[in-house]
Amino acid sequence: MERAFTPLDCLLPTAALRACADGGANCLYHITEGSQDSFLPDYISGDFDSIQPEVKEYYKVKGCELIETMDQDLTDFTKCLQILQKKIEKKGLQIDVIVALGGLGGRFDQTMASVETLFLARNITPFPVIVIQECSLIYLLQPGKHKLCVDTGLEGAWCGLIPIGNSCESVTTTGLKWNLTVNRCHITSHHMHQEKQLFPSTNQVLKFGTLVSTSNTYDDSKIVTVETDKPLLWTMAIKR
C-alpha cells in the first residue's frame, strides 16, 4: 500500500526521543502500516484506556517502554510531556524543540486540552512545544519579542494570533498583511495599507469579544515579528 508523506517522515527519523500518548500509538501504528518498524516510539505512556490491545502488544513485543500514568487531573499529553522532560534530563539530550503530532482534530474539547498543555508546558520543560496536525500548527508565544521565519516553503496561506487564556494589552506585529498595534489606549489595524483606528475606547485590548486576529496572511518580508505582554497563541497553515 502506498503511504502518503506526513511530518513523520522528516521528524521521527531524526528525533532524539520519540513518544506516544496512549491512543496516539493507535494513530502511529495505522498510518505507518507496512513500515511500523521504522517508526517505533521509545515509550508509550497514559492510562491506557484508548490504546488498542493489539497495538499495545505489538509495541511491547518490539521493546517499546510502556509507562502507565493513572493521574486523571492531567491529560495523557501533559503527562507524556512530563515524562519526556525527565528522560531528556536523565539522558542529557541536546534538544531544540518538542513537536507533538496530533491533538488538533476531532473533538473540540480535546483540541482545547492540547492548548491547555501548551500553557502547562511552561512549567514542565524549557523547550518550545509545537503542535501539528494535518494543515494546522499552534505554538504559544510567551511574553516578549519573537522572530518567526516563514520562508521554508512549507508555510500555507493563513495565520493568526489568538489571545486564548488571557487578554493581551500590548501586541505589535510586523510581516503580516494585516499587522497589529494593540495597547490599552489604542488599537489599530493596518488593513490594505490603510490604517484605521478600531474600538477607540481606552479599555479595549486583544481578547475575545473585542479583537482576535484570524485568517491573516503574510507580506513579502518572509519574517514575522511579534511582541506581546501576555502569552499569545500563534497558529499557521502548513502544506501537506
Coordinates of N, CA and C in Angstrom, one line a residue:
M1 N 0.8 -1.2 0.0 CA 0.0 0.0 0.0 C 0.9 1.2 0.0
E2 N 0.6 2.2 -0.9 CA 1.3 3.4 -0.9 C 0.9 4.3 0.2
R3 N 1.9 4.9 1.0 CA 1.6 5.7 2.1 C 1.9 7.2 1.8
A4 N 1.0 8.1 2.1 CA 1.2 9.5 1.8 C 2.3 10.0 2.7
F5 N 3.0 11.0 2.2 CA 4.0 11.7 3.0 C 3.4 12.4 4.2
T6 N 4.0 12.3 5.3 CA 3.5 13.1 6.5 C 4.7 13.7 7.2
P7 N 4.4 14.6 8.2 CA 5.5 15.1 9.0 C 6.3 14.0 9.7
L8 N 5.7 12.8 9.9 CA 6.5 11.7 10.5 C 7.8 11.4 9.7
D9 N 7.7 11.5 8.4 CA 8.8 11.1 7.6 C 10.0 12.0 7.8
C10 N 9.8 13.2 8.1 CA 11.0 14.1 8.3 C 11.3 14.3 9.7
L11 N 10.4 14.1 10.6 CA 10.6 14.4 12.0 C 11.1 13.2 12.8
L12 N 10.4 12.1 12.7 CA 10.7 10.9 13.6 C 12.1 10.3 13.4
P13 N 12.5 10.2 12.1 CA 13.8 9.5 11.9 C 15.0 10.3 12.6
T14 N 14.8 11.6 12.7 CA 15.9 12.4 13.3 C 15.7 12.8 14.7
A15 N 14.5 12.4 15.3 CA 14.2 12.8 16.6 C 15.1 12.1 17.7
A16 N 15.5 12.9 18.7 CA 16.3 12.3 19.7 C 15.6 11.4 20.7
L17 N 14.3 11.6 20.8 CA 13.4 10.8 21.6 C 12.0 10.8 21.0
R18 N 11.4 9.7 21.0 CA 10.1 9.5 20.4 C 9.1 8.9 21.4
A19 N 7.9 9.5 21.5 CA 6.9 9.1 22.5 C 5.5 9.1 21.9
C20 N 4.7 8.3 22.5 CA 3.2 8.3 22.1 C 2.4 8.5 23.4
A21 N 1.4 9.3 23.3 CA 0.5 9.4 24.5 C -0.7 8.5 24.2
D22 N -0.8 7.4 24.9 CA -1.9 6.5 24.9 C -2.5 6.2 23.5
G23 N -3.6 6.7 23.2 CA -4.3 6.4 21.9 C -3.5 7.0 20.7
G24 N -2.5 7.8 20.9 CA -1.7 8.3 19.8 C -0.9 7.1 19.2
A25 N -0.7 6.1 20.0 CA 0.0 4.9 19.5 C -0.8 4.2 18.4
N26 N -2.2 4.2 18.6 CA -3.0 3.7 17.5 C -2.8 4.4 16.2
C27 N -2.8 5.7 16.3 CA -2.6 6.5 15.1 C -1.3 6.2 14.4
L28 N -0.2 6.2 15.2 CA 1.1 5.9 14.7 C 1.1 4.5 14.0
Y29 N 0.5 3.6 14.7 CA 0.5 2.2 14.2 C -0.1 2.1 12.8
H30 N -1.3 2.7 12.7 CA -2.1 2.6 11.5 C -1.6 3.4 10.3
I31 N -1.1 4.7 10.6 CA -0.6 5.5 9.5 C 0.8 5.1 9.0
T32 N 1.4 4.2 9.7 CA 2.7 3.7 9.3 C 2.6 2.2 8.9
E33 N 1.4 1.8 8.5 CA 1.2 0.4 8.1 C 2.1 0.0 7.1
G34 N 2.8 -1.1 7.3 CA 3.7 -1.7 6.3 C 5.2 -1.2 6.7
S35 N 5.3 -0.2 7.5 CA 6.7 0.2 7.9 C 6.7 0.6 9.4
Q36 N 6.0 -0.1 10.2 CA 5.9 0.3 11.6 C 7.3 0.2 12.3
D37 N 8.1 -0.7 11.9 CA 9.4 -0.9 12.5 C 10.3 0.3 12.3
S38 N 10.0 1.1 11.3 CA 10.8 2.3 11.1 C 10.4 3.5 11.9
F39 N 9.3 3.3 12.6 CA 8.7 4.5 13.4 C 8.4 4.0 14.8
L40 N 9.2 3.3 15.4 CA 8.9 2.8 16.8 C 9.2 3.9 17.8
P41 N 8.2 4.1 18.7 CA 8.4 5.1 19.8 C 9.4 4.5 20.9
D42 N 10.1 5.4 21.6 CA 10.9 4.9 22.7 C 10.0 4.5 23.9
Y43 N 8.9 5.2 24.0 CA 7.9 4.8 25.1 C 6.5 5.3 24.7
I44 N 5.6 4.6 25.4 CA 4.2 4.9 25.3 C 3.7 5.1 26.7
S45 N 3.0 6.2 27.0 CA 2.5 6.5 28.3 C 1.1 6.9 28.3
G46 N 0.4 6.7 29.5 CA -1.0 7.1 29.6 C -1.7 6.1 30.5
D47 N -3.0 6.3 30.7 CA -3.8 5.4 31.5 C -4.2 4.2 30.7
F48 N -3.9 4.2 29.4 CA -4.1 3.0 28.5 C -5.6 2.7 28.4
D49 N -6.4 3.7 28.4 CA -7.9 3.4 28.2 C -8.2 3.6 26.7
S50 N -7.3 4.1 25.9 CA -7.5 4.3 24.5 C -6.7 3.4 23.5
I51 N -5.6 3.0 23.9 CA -4.7 2.2 23.1 C -5.4 0.8 22.8
Q52 N -5.3 0.4 21.6 CA -5.9 -0.9 21.2 C -5.0 -2.0 21.7
P53 N -5.6 -3.1 22.2 CA -4.9 -4.2 22.8 C -3.8 -4.7 21.8
E54 N -4.2 -4.9 20.5 CA -3.2 -5.4 19.6 C -2.0 -4.5 19.3
V55 N -2.3 -3.1 19.4 CA -1.3 -2.1 19.2 C -0.4 -2.1 20.4
K56 N -0.9 -2.2 21.6 CA -0.1 -2.2 22.8 C 0.8 -3.5 22.8
E57 N 0.3 -4.6 22.4 CA 1.0 -5.8 22.4 C 2.2 -5.8 21.4
Y58 N 1.8 -5.2 20.2 CA 2.8 -5.1 19.1 C 4.0 -4.3 19.6
Y59 N 3.8 -3.1 20.2 CA 4.9 -2.2 20.6 C 5.6 -2.8 21.8
K60 N 4.9 -3.6 22.7 CA 5.5 -4.2 23.8 C 6.5 -5.3 23.3
V61 N 6.1 -6.1 22.3 CA 7.0 -7.1 21.8 C 8.2 -6.5 21.1
K62 N 8.0 -5.3 20.5 CA 9.1 -4.6 19.8 C 10.1 -3.9 20.8
G63 N 9.8 -4.0 22.1 CA 10.7 -3.4 23.1 C 10.4 -2.0 23.5
C64 N 9.3 -1.5 23.1 CA 8.9 -0.1 23.5 C 8.5 -0.1 25.0
E65 N 9.0 0.9 25.7 CA 8.7 1.0 27.1 C 7.2 1.5 27.3
L66 N 6.5 0.8 28.1 CA 5.1 1.1 28.4 C 5.0 1.7 29.8
I67 N 4.6 3.0 30.0 CA 4.6 3.7 31.3 C 3.1 4.0 31.6
E68 N 2.5 3.4 32.6 CA 1.2 3.7 32.9 C 1.1 4.9 33.9
T69 N 0.3 5.8 33.5 CA 0.1 7.0 34.4 C -1.4 7.2 34.6
M70 N -1.8 7.0 35.9 CA -3.2 6.9 36.2 C -3.8 8.3 36.7
D71 N -3.0 9.3 36.8 CA -3.5 10.6 37.3 C -4.5 11.2 36.3
Q72 N -5.7 11.4 36.8 CA -6.8 11.8 35.9 C -7.0 13.4 35.9
D73 N -6.1 14.0 36.7 CA -6.2 15.5 36.7 C -5.4 16.1 35.6
L74 N -4.6 15.3 34.9 CA -3.9 15.8 33.7 C -4.2 14.9 32.5
T75 N -4.1 15.5 31.3 CA -4.3 14.7 30.1 C -3.1 13.8 29.9
D76 N -3.3 12.8 29.0 CA -2.2 11.9 28.7 C -1.1 12.7 28.0
F77 N -1.5 13.7 27.2 CA -0.5 14.6 26.5 C 0.4 15.3 27.5
T78 N -0.2 15.9 28.5 CA 0.6 16.6 29.6 C 1.5 15.6 30.3
K79 N 0.9 14.5 30.7 CA 1.7 13.5 31.4 C 2.9 13.0 30.6
C80 N 2.6 12.8 29.3 CA 3.7 12.3 28.4 C 4.8 13.3 28.3
L81 N 4.4 14.6 28.3 CA 5.4 15.7 28.2 C 6.2 15.7 29.5
Q82 N 5.6 15.5 30.7 CA 6.4 15.4 31.9 C 7.4 14.3 31.9
I83 N 7.0 13.1 31.4 CA 8.0 12.0 31.3 C 9.1 12.3 30.3
L84 N 8.7 13.0 29.2 CA 9.7 13.3 28.2 C 10.8 14.2 28.7
Q85 N 10.4 15.2 29.5 CA 11.4 16.1 30.0 C 12.3 15.4 31.0
K86 N 11.8 14.5 31.8 CA 12.6 13.8 32.7 C 13.6 12.9 32.0
K87 N 13.2 12.3 30.9 CA 14.1 11.5 30.1 C 15.2 12.3 29.4
I88 N 14.8 13.5 28.9 CA 15.7 14.4 28.3 C 16.8 14.7 29.3
E89 N 16.4 15.0 30.5 CA 17.4 15.4 31.6 C 18.3 14.2 31.9
K90 N 17.7 13.1 32.1 CA 18.4 11.9 32.5 C 19.4 11.5 31.5
K91 N 19.1 11.6 30.2 CA 19.9 11.2 29.1 C 20.9 12.3 28.7
G92 N 20.7 13.5 29.2 CA 21.5 14.6 28.8 C 21.4 15.0 27.3
L93 N 20.2 14.9 26.8 CA 20.0 15.1 25.3 C 20.0 16.6 25.0
Q94 N 20.5 16.9 23.8 CA 20.5 18.2 23.3 C 19.2 18.4 22.4
I95 N 18.3 19.2 22.9 CA 17.0 19.4 22.3 C 16.8 20.8 21.8
D96 N 16.3 21.0 20.6 CA 15.9 22.3 20.1 C 14.5 22.6 20.3
V97 N 13.6 21.6 20.0 CA 12.2 21.9 20.1 C 11.5 20.5 20.3
I98 N 10.3 20.6 20.9 CA 9.5 19.4 21.1 C 8.3 19.5 20.2
V99 N 8.1 18.6 19.3 CA 7.0 18.6 18.3 C 6.0 17.5 18.6
A100 N 4.7 17.9 18.8 CA 3.7 16.9 19.0 C 2.8 16.8 17.7
L101 N 2.7 15.6 17.2 CA 1.9 15.4 16.0 C 0.5 14.9 16.4
G102 N -0.6 15.6 16.1 CA -1.9 15.3 16.5 C -2.4 16.2 17.6
G103 N -3.7 16.0 18.0 CA -4.2 16.8 19.1 C -5.0 18.0 18.7
L104 N -5.1 18.2 17.3 CA -5.9 19.4 16.9 C -7.1 19.1 16.0
G105 N -7.4 17.8 15.9 CA -8.5 17.4 15.1 C -9.5 16.6 15.9
G106 N -10.7 16.3 15.4 CA -11.7 15.6 16.1 C -12.4 16.4 17.1
R107 N -12.5 15.9 18.3 CA -13.3 16.5 19.4 C -12.7 17.9 19.8
F108 N -13.6 18.9 19.9 CA -13.2 20.2 20.3 C -12.6 20.3 21.7
D109 N -13.2 19.5 22.6 CA -12.7 19.6 24.0 C -11.2 19.1 24.1
Q110 N -10.9 18.1 23.2 CA -9.6 17.5 23.2 C -8.6 18.5 22.5
T111 N -9.1 19.2 21.6 CA -8.3 20.3 20.9 C -7.9 21.4 22.0
M112 N -8.9 21.8 22.8 CA -8.7 22.8 23.8 C -7.7 22.2 24.9
A113 N -7.8 20.9 25.1 CA -6.9 20.3 26.1 C -5.5 20.4 25.6
S114 N -5.3 20.3 24.3 CA -3.9 20.4 23.7 C -3.4 21.8 23.9
V115 N -4.3 22.8 23.8 CA -3.9 24.2 24.0 C -3.5 24.4 25.5
E116 N -4.3 23.8 26.4 CA -4.1 23.8 27.8 C -2.7 23.3 28.2
T117 N -2.3 22.2 27.5 CA -1.0 21.6 27.7 C 0.1 22.6 27.3
L118 N -0.1 23.4 26.3 CA 0.9 24.4 25.9 C 1.1 25.4 27.1
F119 N 0.0 25.7 27.8 CA 0.2 26.6 28.9 C 0.9 25.9 30.0
L120 N 0.5 24.7 30.3 CA 1.2 23.9 31.4 C 2.7 23.7 31.1
A121 N 3.0 23.6 29.8 CA 4.3 23.2 29.4 C 5.4 24.2 29.9
R122 N 4.9 25.4 30.1 CA 5.9 26.5 30.6 C 6.5 26.1 31.9
N123 N 5.8 25.2 32.7 CA 6.3 24.8 34.0 C 6.8 23.4 33.9
I124 N 6.9 22.8 32.7 CA 7.3 21.4 32.6 C 8.7 21.3 31.9
T125 N 8.8 22.1 30.8 CA 10.0 22.0 30.0 C 10.5 23.4 29.6
P126 N 11.8 23.6 29.4 CA 12.3 24.9 29.0 C 12.3 25.0 27.4
F127 N 11.9 23.9 26.8 CA 12.0 23.8 25.3 C 10.7 24.3 24.7
P128 N 10.7 24.9 23.5 CA 9.5 25.2 22.8 C 8.7 23.9 22.5
V129 N 7.4 24.0 22.6 CA 6.5 22.9 22.3 C 5.6 23.3 21.1
I130 N 5.6 22.6 20.0 CA 4.8 22.9 18.9 C 3.9 21.8 18.6
V131 N 2.6 22.1 18.3 CA 1.6 21.0 18.0 C 1.2 21.1 16.5
I132 N 1.3 20.0 15.8 CA 0.9 20.0 14.4 C -0.1 18.9 14.1
Q133 N -1.1 19.2 13.3 CA -2.0 18.1 12.8 C -2.5 18.6 11.5
E134 N -2.4 17.7 10.5 CA -2.9 18.0 9.1 C -2.3 19.3 8.7
C135 N -3.2 20.3 8.4 CA -2.6 21.6 7.9 C -2.5 22.7 8.9
S136 N -2.6 22.3 10.2 CA -2.5 23.4 11.2 C -1.3 23.2 12.2
L137 N -0.8 24.3 12.6 CA 0.3 24.3 13.6 C -0.1 25.4 14.7
I138 N 0.2 25.0 15.9 CA 0.0 26.0 17.0 C 1.2 26.1 17.9
Y139 N 1.5 27.3 18.4 CA 2.7 27.5 19.3 C 2.4 28.6 20.2
L140 N 2.6 28.5 21.5 CA 2.3 29.5 22.5 C 3.4 30.5 22.6
L141 N 3.3 31.7 22.2 CA 4.3 32.7 22.3 C 4.2 33.2 23.7
Q142 N 5.4 33.3 24.4 CA 5.5 33.8 25.7 C 5.7 35.3 25.7
P143 N 5.4 36.0 26.8 CA 5.6 37.5 26.8 C 7.0 37.9 26.3
G144 N 7.1 38.8 25.5 CA 8.4 39.3 25.0 C 8.4 39.4 23.5
K145 N 9.6 39.5 22.8 CA 9.7 39.7 21.4 C 10.0 38.3 20.7
H146 N 9.4 38.1 19.6 CA 9.6 36.8 18.9 C 9.8 37.1 17.4
K147 N 10.7 36.3 16.8 CA 11.0 36.4 15.3 C 10.7 35.1 14.7
L148 N 9.7 35.1 13.8 CA 9.3 33.8 13.2 C 9.7 33.9 11.7
C149 N 10.5 32.9 11.3 CA 10.9 32.9 9.9 C 9.9 32.0 9.1
V150 N 9.3 32.6 8.1 CA 8.3 32.0 7.3 C 8.7 31.9 5.9
D151 N 9.9 31.3 5.7 CA 10.5 31.3 4.3 C 10.9 29.8 4.0
T152 N 10.3 28.8 4.6 CA 10.8 27.5 4.4 C 10.1 26.8 3.2
G153 N 9.1 27.4 2.7 CA 8.3 26.9 1.6 C 7.2 25.9 2.0
L154 N 7.2 25.6 3.4 CA 6.2 24.7 3.9 C 5.0 25.4 4.5
E155 N 5.1 26.8 4.5 CA 4.0 27.5 5.1 C 2.8 27.6 4.2
G156 N 1.6 27.4 4.7 CA 0.4 27.6 4.0 C 0.0 29.1 3.9
A157 N -1.2 29.4 3.5 CA -1.6 30.8 3.2 C -2.0 31.6 4.5
W158 N -2.5 30.9 5.5 CA -3.2 31.7 6.6 C -2.4 31.6 7.9
C159 N -2.6 32.5 8.8 CA -2.0 32.5 10.1 C -2.9 33.3 11.0
G160 N -2.7 33.3 12.3 CA -3.5 34.0 13.2 C -2.8 34.1 14.6
L161 N -3.3 35.1 15.4 CA -2.8 35.3 16.8 C -4.1 35.3 17.7
I162 N -4.1 34.3 18.6 CA -5.3 34.1 19.4 C -5.0 34.4 20.8
P163 N -5.7 35.3 21.4 CA -5.5 35.7 22.9 C -6.3 34.7 23.8
I164 N -5.9 33.5 23.7 CA -6.7 32.5 24.5 C -6.1 32.3 25.9
G165 N -7.0 32.2 26.9 CA -6.5 32.1 28.3 C -6.3 33.4 29.0
N166 N -6.1 34.5 28.2 CA -5.9 35.8 28.8 C -6.1 36.8 27.8
S167 N -6.3 38.1 28.2 CA -6.3 39.2 27.2 C -4.9 39.7 27.1
C168 N -4.6 40.3 26.0 CA -3.3 40.9 25.7 C -3.5 42.4 25.6
E169 N -2.8 43.2 26.5 CA -3.0 44.6 26.5 C -2.0 45.3 25.5
S170 N -1.0 44.6 25.1 CA 0.0 45.2 24.2 C 0.6 44.2 23.3
V171 N 0.3 44.3 22.0 CA 0.7 43.4 20.9 C 1.1 44.2 19.7
T172 N 2.3 44.0 19.2 CA 2.8 44.7 18.0 C 3.4 43.6 17.0
T173 N 3.0 43.7 15.8 CA 3.5 42.7 14.8 C 4.1 43.4 13.6
T174 N 4.9 42.7 12.9 CA 5.4 43.1 11.5 C 5.4 41.8 10.7
G175 N 5.4 42.0 9.4 CA 5.5 40.9 8.5 C 4.1 40.2 8.1
L176 N 3.0 40.8 8.6 CA 1.7 40.2 8.3 C 1.0 41.2 7.3
K177 N 0.1 40.7 6.6 CA -0.7 41.5 5.7 C -1.5 42.5 6.4
W178 N -2.0 42.1 7.6 CA -2.8 43.0 8.5 C -2.1 42.9 9.8
N179 N -1.2 43.9 10.0 CA -0.4 43.9 11.3 C -1.2 44.5 12.4
L180 N -0.8 44.2 13.6 CA -1.5 44.6 14.8 C -0.6 45.6 15.6
T181 N -1.2 46.6 16.0 CA -0.6 47.5 17.0 C -1.7 47.7 18.1
V182 N -1.6 47.0 19.2 CA -2.6 47.0 20.2 C -2.0 47.4 21.5
N183 N -2.6 48.4 22.1 CA -2.2 48.7 23.5 C -3.5 49.1 24.2
R184 N -3.4 49.3 25.5 CA -4.6 49.6 26.3 C -5.3 50.8 25.9
C185 N -4.6 51.8 25.3 CA -5.3 53.0 24.9 C -5.5 53.2 23.4
H186 N -4.9 52.3 22.6 CA -5.0 52.5 21.2 C -4.9 51.2 20.4
I187 N -5.8 50.9 19.6 CA -5.8 49.7 18.8 C -5.9 50.1 17.3
T188 N -5.0 49.6 16.5 CA -5.1 49.9 15.1 C -4.9 48.6 14.3
S189 N -5.5 48.6 13.1 CA -5.3 47.5 12.2 C -4.8 48.1 10.9
H190 N -3.6 47.7 10.4 CA -3.1 48.1 9.1 C -3.7 47.2 8.0
H191 N -4.8 47.6 7.5 CA -5.6 46.7 6.6 C -5.5 47.3 5.2
M192 N -5.0 46.6 4.2 CA -5.0 47.0 2.9 C -4.2 48.3 2.7
H193 N -3.1 48.4 3.5 CA -2.2 49.6 3.5 C -2.9 50.9 4.0
Q194 N -4.0 50.7 4.7 CA -4.7 51.9 5.2 C -4.9 51.6 6.7
E195 N -4.4 52.6 7.5 CA -4.5 52.5 9.0 C -5.9 53.1 9.4
K196 N -6.6 52.3 10.2 CA -7.8 52.9 10.8 C -7.9 52.5 12.2
Q197 N -8.4 53.4 13.1 CA -8.5 53.1 14.5 C -9.7 52.3 14.8
L198 N -9.5 51.2 15.5 CA -10.6 50.3 15.9 C -10.9 50.4 17.4
F199 N -12.2 50.4 17.8 CA -12.5 50.4 19.2 C -11.7 51.5 19.9
P200 N -12.0 52.7 19.7 CA -11.2 53.8 20.3 C -11.2 53.9 21.8
S201 N -12.1 53.2 22.4 CA -12.2 53.2 23.9 C -10.9 52.8 24.5
T202 N -10.5 53.5 25.6 CA -9.2 53.2 26.3 C -9.2 51.9 27.0
N203 N -10.3 51.2 27.1 CA -10.4 49.9 27.8 C -10.3 48.7 26.9
Q204 N -10.1 48.9 25.6 CA -10.0 47.8 24.6 C -8.7 47.1 24.6
V205 N -8.7 45.8 24.5 CA -7.4 45.0 24.4 C -7.6 43.9 23.4
L206 N -6.6 43.1 23.1 CA -6.7 42.0 22.3 C -7.3 40.8 23.1
K207 N -8.6 40.5 22.8 CA -9.3 39.5 23.6 C -10.5 39.1 22.8
F208 N -11.1 38.0 23.2 CA -12.4 37.6 22.6 C -13.5 38.6 23.0
G209 N -14.3 38.9 22.0 CA -15.3 39.9 22.2 C -14.9 41.3 21.8
T210 N -13.6 41.4 21.6 CA -13.0 42.7 21.2 C -12.2 42.6 19.9
L211 N -11.1 41.9 19.9 CA -10.3 41.8 18.7 C -9.5 40.5 18.7
V212 N -9.6 39.7 17.7 CA -8.9 38.5 17.5 C -8.4 38.4 16.1
S213 N -7.1 38.1 15.9 CA -6.5 38.0 14.5 C -6.6 36.6 14.0
T214 N -7.6 36.4 13.1 CA -7.7 35.1 12.4 C -7.7 35.4 10.9
S215 N -7.5 34.3 10.1 CA -7.5 34.4 8.6 C -6.5 35.5 8.1
N216 N -5.5 35.7 8.9 CA -4.4 36.7 8.4 C -3.5 36.0 7.4
T217 N -2.6 36.7 6.9 CA -1.6 36.1 6.0 C -0.3 37.0 6.0
Y218 N 0.7 36.7 5.2 CA 2.0 37.3 5.3 C 2.2 38.4 4.2
D219 N 3.1 39.3 4.5 CA 3.5 40.2 3.4 C 4.7 39.6 2.7
D220 N 5.6 40.3 2.1 CA 6.6 39.7 1.3 C 8.0 39.6 2.1
S221 N 8.0 40.0 3.3 CA 9.2 40.1 4.1 C 9.8 38.7 4.5
K222 N 9.0 37.7 4.6 CA 9.4 36.3 4.9 C 9.8 36.2 6.4
I223 N 9.5 37.3 7.2 CA 9.8 37.2 8.6 C 8.6 37.9 9.3
V224 N 8.1 37.2 10.4 CA 7.1 37.8 11.2 C 7.7 38.1 12.6
T225 N 7.4 39.3 13.1 CA 7.8 39.6 14.4 C 6.6 39.9 15.3
V226 N 6.6 39.4 16.5 CA 5.5 39.6 17.4 C 6.1 40.0 18.8
E227 N 5.6 41.1 19.3 CA 5.9 41.5 20.6 C 4.6 41.5 21.4
T228 N 4.5 40.8 22.6 CA 3.3 40.6 23.3 C 3.6 40.7 24.8
D229 N 2.7 41.2 25.6 CA 2.8 41.4 27.0 C 2.3 40.2 27.8
K230 N 1.6 39.3 27.1 CA 1.0 38.1 27.7 C 1.1 36.9 26.8
P231 N 1.0 35.7 27.3 CA 1.0 34.5 26.4 C 0.0 34.7 25.3
L232 N 0.4 34.4 24.0 CA -0.4 34.6 22.8 C -0.2 33.4 21.9
L233 N -1.3 32.8 21.5 CA -1.3 31.6 20.7 C -1.1 32.0 19.2
W234 N 0.1 31.5 18.6 CA 0.3 31.7 17.2 C -0.2 30.4 16.5
T235 N -0.9 30.6 15.4 CA -1.4 29.5 14.6 C -1.1 29.8 13.1
M236 N -0.8 28.7 12.4 CA -0.5 28.9 11.0 C -0.8 27.7 10.2
A237 N -1.0 27.9 8.9 CA -1.2 26.7 8.0 C 0.2 26.2 7.6
I238 N 0.2 24.9 7.4 CA 1.4 24.2 6.8 C 0.9 23.4 5.7
K239 N 1.8 23.2 4.7 CA 1.4 22.5 3.5 C 1.5 21.0 3.8
R240 N 0.6 20.2 3.2 CA 0.5 18.8 3.5 C 1.2 18.0 2.3

